[in-house]
């Protein structure tokens, strides 16, 4: 006799530990294949590299980023609109001051100061709450994706190690 030492890859031993024993078959089902006693039926569901969770997370991130870009576009439009209105008001005030200086130089009475807020409708600053909520959503989806991707990566390395062993 020759002494024999068997070394098993830890991934393979984990897989062998997950194998299930065949169910007890009745005597009438003697024609079923693999009915030898002591033989194990493998369960390959553990090695399923299913990436449905990964693709779902990626789709959610893409959708959230699209929503964020849309919201940021809306905010930048409103910000430009506010800047235009403020520029118009500032231009009007500067022109009015110049006109008053000219009138005073000519010895005429200056024009009365008008309330600029009545002449120009300067919108209020837009709320950035929606953007912040979308960024939080993207962050949550990113963390979920990291967990899903790490699980998938471990399974892929495990399947690669099983193929090379």
PDB file of C-alpha atoms in Angstrom:
ATOM      1  CA  UNK A   1       0.000   0.000   0.000  1.00  0.00           C
ATOM      2  CA  UNK A   2       1.092   3.516  -0.801  1.00  0.00           C
ATOM      3  CA  UNK A   3       0.088   6.278   1.589  1.00  0.00           C
ATOM      4  CA  UNK A   4      -2.097   8.795  -0.191  1.00  0.00           C
ATOM      5  CA  UNK A   5      -2.707  12.347   0.980  1.00  0.00           C
ATOM      6  CA  UNK A   6      -5.512  14.301  -0.669  1.00  0.00           C
ATOM      7  CA  UNK A   7      -5.485  18.076  -0.539  1.00  0.00           C
ATOM      8  CA  UNK A   8      -8.673  19.863  -1.377  1.00  0.00           C
ATOM      9  CA  UNK A   9      -9.075  23.491  -2.340  1.00  0.00           C
ATOM     10  CA  UNK A  10     -11.109  25.335   0.353  1.00  0.00           C
ATOM     11  CA  UNK A  11     -13.614  26.403  -2.294  1.00  0.00           C
ATOM     12  CA  UNK A  12     -14.052  22.807  -3.402  1.00  0.00           C
ATOM     13  CA  UNK A  13     -14.495  21.620   0.170  1.00  0.00           C
ATOM     14  CA  UNK A  14     -17.137  24.318   0.689  1.00  0.00           C
ATOM     15  CA  UNK A  15     -18.879  23.121  -2.466  1.00  0.00           C
ATOM     16  CA  UNK A  16     -18.705  19.492  -1.368  1.00  0.00           C
ATOM     17  CA  UNK A  17     -20.184  20.503   1.970  1.00  0.00           C
ATOM     18  CA  UNK A  18     -23.182  21.976   0.161  1.00  0.00           C
ATOM     19  CA  UNK A  19     -23.936  18.818  -1.805  1.00  0.00           C
ATOM     20  CA  UNK A  20     -27.182  17.211  -0.819  1.00  0.00           C
ATOM     21  CA  UNK A  21     -27.908  13.541  -0.465  1.00  0.00           C
ATOM     22  CA  UNK A  22     -30.459  12.031  -2.846  1.00  0.00           C
ATOM     23  CA  UNK A  23     -33.964  11.705  -1.509  1.00  0.00           C
ATOM     24  CA  UNK A  24     -35.143   8.255  -0.542  1.00  0.00           C
ATOM     25  CA  UNK A  25     -36.741   6.787  -3.620  1.00  0.00           C
ATOM     26  CA  UNK A  26     -39.582   4.337  -3.392  1.00  0.00           C
ATOM     27  CA  UNK A  27     -39.190   0.790  -4.730  1.00  0.00           C
ATOM     28  CA  UNK A  28     -41.534   1.578  -7.610  1.00  0.00           C
ATOM     29  CA  UNK A  29     -39.161   4.278  -8.869  1.00  0.00           C
ATOM     30  CA  UNK A  30     -36.280   1.874  -9.522  1.00  0.00           C
ATOM     31  CA  UNK A  31     -35.856   3.030 -13.133  1.00  0.00           C
ATOM     32  CA  UNK A  32     -34.781   6.572 -12.161  1.00  0.00           C
ATOM     33  CA  UNK A  33     -31.207   7.461 -13.118  1.00  0.00           C
ATOM     34  CA  UNK A  34     -28.502   7.896 -10.459  1.00  0.00           C
ATOM     35  CA  UNK A  35     -30.226   5.692  -7.905  1.00  0.00           C
ATOM     36  CA  UNK A  36     -27.000   4.108  -6.682  1.00  0.00           C
ATOM     37  CA  UNK A  37     -26.677   4.249  -2.918  1.00  0.00           C
ATOM     38  CA  UNK A  38     -24.132   6.688  -1.511  1.00  0.00           C
ATOM     39  CA  UNK A  39     -24.030   8.880  -4.620  1.00  0.00           C
ATOM     40  CA  UNK A  40     -24.572  12.590  -4.052  1.00  0.00           C
ATOM     41  CA  UNK A  41     -26.581  14.861  -6.284  1.00  0.00           C
ATOM     42  CA  UNK A  42     -24.792  18.181  -6.735  1.00  0.00           C
ATOM     43  CA  UNK A  43     -26.608  21.433  -6.137  1.00  0.00           C
ATOM     44  CA  UNK A  44     -25.179  24.026  -8.492  1.00  0.00           C
ATOM     45  CA  UNK A  45     -27.477  26.818  -7.345  1.00  0.00           C
ATOM     46  CA  UNK A  46     -24.705  28.059  -5.048  1.00  0.00           C
ATOM     47  CA  UNK A  47     -22.473  28.605  -8.051  1.00  0.00           C
ATOM     48  CA  UNK A  48     -25.087  30.599  -9.936  1.00  0.00           C
ATOM     49  CA  UNK A  49     -23.379  33.814 -10.992  1.00  0.00           C
ATOM     50  CA  UNK A  50     -26.750  35.509 -11.426  1.00  0.00           C
ATOM     51  CA  UNK A  51     -26.168  39.151 -12.183  1.00  0.00           C
ATOM     52  CA  UNK A  52     -29.806  40.217 -12.067  1.00  0.00           C
ATOM     53  CA  UNK A  53     -29.250  42.162  -8.859  1.00  0.00           C
ATOM     54  CA  UNK A  54     -26.213  43.833 -10.359  1.00  0.00           C
ATOM     55  CA  UNK A  55     -28.027  44.917 -13.511  1.00  0.00           C
ATOM     56  CA  UNK A  56     -31.019  46.104 -11.491  1.00  0.00           C
ATOM     57  CA  UNK A  57     -28.740  48.230  -9.289  1.00  0.00           C
ATOM     58  CA  UNK A  58     -26.996  49.672 -12.330  1.00  0.00           C
ATOM     59  CA  UNK A  59     -30.337  50.541 -13.930  1.00  0.00           C
ATOM     60  CA  UNK A  60     -31.444  52.274 -10.729  1.00  0.00           C
ATOM     61  CA  UNK A  61     -28.225  54.284 -10.586  1.00  0.00           C
ATOM     62  CA  UNK A  62     -28.524  55.307 -14.232  1.00  0.00           C
ATOM     63  CA  UNK A  63     -32.132  56.394 -13.691  1.00  0.00           C
ATOM     64  CA  UNK A  64     -31.238  58.354 -10.550  1.00  0.00           C
ATOM     65  CA  UNK A  65     -28.307  60.048 -12.313  1.00  0.00           C
ATOM     66  CA  UNK A  66     -30.589  60.979 -15.225  1.00  0.00           C
ATOM     67  CA  UNK A  67     -33.096  62.483 -12.775  1.00  0.00           C
ATOM     68  CA  UNK A  68     -30.295  64.362 -11.040  1.00  0.00           C
ATOM     69  CA  UNK A  69     -28.982  65.758 -14.329  1.00  0.00           C
ATOM     70  CA  UNK A  70     -32.495  66.888 -15.262  1.00  0.00           C
ATOM     71  CA  UNK A  71     -32.943  68.577 -11.892  1.00  0.00           C
ATOM     72  CA  UNK A  72     -29.535  70.255 -12.139  1.00  0.00           C
ATOM     73  CA  UNK A  73     -30.433  71.489 -15.631  1.00  0.00           C
ATOM     74  CA  UNK A  74     -33.628  73.009 -14.248  1.00  0.00           C
ATOM     75  CA  UNK A  75     -31.722  74.630 -11.387  1.00  0.00           C
ATOM     76  CA  UNK A  76     -29.090  76.080 -13.696  1.00  0.00           C
ATOM     77  CA  UNK A  77     -31.818  77.486 -15.964  1.00  0.00           C
ATOM     78  CA  UNK A  78     -33.523  79.158 -12.992  1.00  0.00           C
ATOM     79  CA  UNK A  79     -30.177  80.501 -11.760  1.00  0.00           C
ATOM     80  CA  UNK A  80     -29.444  82.011 -15.186  1.00  0.00           C
ATOM     81  CA  UNK A  81     -32.945  83.515 -15.243  1.00  0.00           C
ATOM     82  CA  UNK A  82     -32.362  85.131 -11.839  1.00  0.00           C
ATOM     83  CA  UNK A  83     -28.979  86.462 -12.979  1.00  0.00           C
ATOM     84  CA  UNK A  84     -30.589  87.986 -16.104  1.00  0.00           C
ATOM     85  CA  UNK A  85     -33.282  89.709 -14.069  1.00  0.00           C
ATOM     86  CA  UNK A  86     -30.723  91.041 -11.577  1.00  0.00           C
ATOM     87  CA  UNK A  87     -28.562  92.308 -14.449  1.00  0.00           C
ATOM     88  CA  UNK A  88     -31.576  94.118 -15.934  1.00  0.00           C
ATOM     89  CA  UNK A  89     -32.351  95.700 -12.552  1.00  0.00           C
ATOM     90  CA  UNK A  90     -28.716  96.725 -12.006  1.00  0.00           C
ATOM     91  CA  UNK A  91     -28.568  98.169 -15.519  1.00  0.00           C
ATOM     92  CA  UNK A  92     -31.754 100.138 -14.882  1.00  0.00           C
ATOM     93  CA  UNK A  93     -30.399 101.482 -11.570  1.00  0.00           C
ATOM     94  CA  UNK A  94     -27.079 102.488 -13.157  1.00  0.00           C
ATOM     95  CA  UNK A  95     -28.862 104.184 -16.067  1.00  0.00           C
ATOM     96  CA  UNK A  96     -31.169 105.988 -13.631  1.00  0.00           C
ATOM     97  CA  UNK A  97     -28.210 107.215 -11.525  1.00  0.00           C
ATOM     98  CA  UNK A  98     -26.415 108.423 -14.657  1.00  0.00           C
ATOM     99  CA  UNK A  99     -29.548 110.186 -15.827  1.00  0.00           C
ATOM    100  CA  UNK A 100     -29.966 111.844 -12.402  1.00  0.00           C
ATOM    101  CA  UNK A 101     -26.326 112.974 -12.440  1.00  0.00           C
ATOM    102  CA  UNK A 102     -26.875 114.500 -15.883  1.00  0.00           C
ATOM    103  CA  UNK A 103     -30.052 116.252 -14.705  1.00  0.00           C
ATOM    104  CA  UNK A 104     -28.277 117.650 -11.615  1.00  0.00           C
ATOM    105  CA  UNK A 105     -25.427 118.913 -13.842  1.00  0.00           C
ATOM    106  CA  UNK A 106     -27.996 120.680 -16.041  1.00  0.00           C
ATOM    107  CA  UNK A 107     -29.595 122.224 -12.958  1.00  0.00           C
ATOM    108  CA  UNK A 108     -32.769 120.177 -13.147  1.00  0.00           C
ATOM    109  CA  UNK A 109     -34.320 118.253 -10.280  1.00  0.00           C
ATOM    110  CA  UNK A 110     -33.298 114.583 -10.127  1.00  0.00           C
ATOM    111  CA  UNK A 111     -35.854 111.906 -10.920  1.00  0.00           C
ATOM    112  CA  UNK A 112     -37.361 110.227  -7.846  1.00  0.00           C
ATOM    113  CA  UNK A 113     -35.994 106.837  -6.812  1.00  0.00           C
ATOM    114  CA  UNK A 114     -38.301 104.012  -7.817  1.00  0.00           C
ATOM    115  CA  UNK A 115     -38.732 100.652  -6.178  1.00  0.00           C
ATOM    116  CA  UNK A 116     -36.865  98.258  -8.457  1.00  0.00           C
ATOM    117  CA  UNK A 117     -38.647  95.198  -7.038  1.00  0.00           C
ATOM    118  CA  UNK A 118     -41.929  96.501  -8.489  1.00  0.00           C
ATOM    119  CA  UNK A 119     -40.395  97.054 -11.925  1.00  0.00           C
ATOM    120  CA  UNK A 120     -38.511  93.760 -12.177  1.00  0.00           C
ATOM    121  CA  UNK A 121     -39.806  90.413 -10.992  1.00  0.00           C
ATOM    122  CA  UNK A 122     -36.693  88.735  -9.627  1.00  0.00           C
ATOM    123  CA  UNK A 123     -37.607  85.115  -8.813  1.00  0.00           C
ATOM    124  CA  UNK A 124     -36.618  83.555  -5.501  1.00  0.00           C
ATOM    125  CA  UNK A 125     -33.652  81.209  -5.337  1.00  0.00           C
ATOM    126  CA  UNK A 126     -34.742  77.668  -6.287  1.00  0.00           C
ATOM    127  CA  UNK A 127     -34.769  74.951  -3.659  1.00  0.00           C
ATOM    128  CA  UNK A 128     -31.962  72.433  -3.877  1.00  0.00           C
ATOM    129  CA  UNK A 129     -33.788  69.879  -1.737  1.00  0.00           C
ATOM    130  CA  UNK A 130     -34.690  67.675  -4.711  1.00  0.00           C
ATOM    131  CA  UNK A 131     -31.043  67.610  -5.829  1.00  0.00           C
ATOM    132  CA  UNK A 132     -29.890  66.661  -2.350  1.00  0.00           C
ATOM    133  CA  UNK A 133     -32.476  63.874  -2.160  1.00  0.00           C
ATOM    134  CA  UNK A 134     -31.390  62.545  -5.541  1.00  0.00           C
ATOM    135  CA  UNK A 135     -27.736  62.605  -4.456  1.00  0.00           C
ATOM    136  CA  UNK A 136     -28.681  60.633  -1.337  1.00  0.00           C
ATOM    137  CA  UNK A 137     -30.546  58.146  -3.501  1.00  0.00           C
ATOM    138  CA  UNK A 138     -27.527  57.762  -5.795  1.00  0.00           C
ATOM    139  CA  UNK A 139     -25.325  57.232  -2.731  1.00  0.00           C
ATOM    140  CA  UNK A 140     -27.655  54.511  -1.397  1.00  0.00           C
ATOM    141  CA  UNK A 141     -27.781  52.785  -4.783  1.00  0.00           C
ATOM    142  CA  UNK A 142     -23.986  52.970  -4.973  1.00  0.00           C
ATOM    143  CA  UNK A 143     -23.605  51.285  -1.588  1.00  0.00           C
ATOM    144  CA  UNK A 144     -26.090  48.608  -2.608  1.00  0.00           C
ATOM    145  CA  UNK A 145     -24.191  48.115  -5.859  1.00  0.00           C
ATOM    146  CA  UNK A 146     -20.920  47.756  -3.945  1.00  0.00           C
ATOM    147  CA  UNK A 147     -22.403  44.959  -1.835  1.00  0.00           C
ATOM    148  CA  UNK A 148     -23.921  43.181  -4.815  1.00  0.00           C
ATOM    149  CA  UNK A 149     -20.774  43.555  -6.894  1.00  0.00           C
ATOM    150  CA  UNK A 150     -18.543  42.223  -4.122  1.00  0.00           C
ATOM    151  CA  UNK A 151     -20.730  39.133  -3.767  1.00  0.00           C
ATOM    152  CA  UNK A 152     -20.707  38.609  -7.528  1.00  0.00           C
ATOM    153  CA  UNK A 153     -16.944  39.118  -7.654  1.00  0.00           C
ATOM    154  CA  UNK A 154     -16.384  36.468  -4.989  1.00  0.00           C
ATOM    155  CA  UNK A 155     -18.592  34.041  -6.927  1.00  0.00           C
ATOM    156  CA  UNK A 156     -16.729  34.754 -10.159  1.00  0.00           C
ATOM    157  CA  UNK A 157     -13.331  34.221  -8.522  1.00  0.00           C
ATOM    158  CA  UNK A 158     -14.692  31.045  -6.965  1.00  0.00           C
ATOM    159  CA  UNK A 159     -15.880  29.722 -10.305  1.00  0.00           C
ATOM    160  CA  UNK A 160     -12.562  30.654 -11.910  1.00  0.00           C
ATOM    161  CA  UNK A 161     -10.658  28.836  -9.149  1.00  0.00           C
ATOM    162  CA  UNK A 162     -12.926  25.825  -9.586  1.00  0.00           C
ATOM    163  CA  UNK A 163     -12.195  25.724 -13.325  1.00  0.00           C
ATOM    164  CA  UNK A 164      -8.420  25.946 -12.902  1.00  0.00           C
ATOM    165  CA  UNK A 165      -8.236  23.416 -10.047  1.00  0.00           C
TER     166      UNK A 165
END
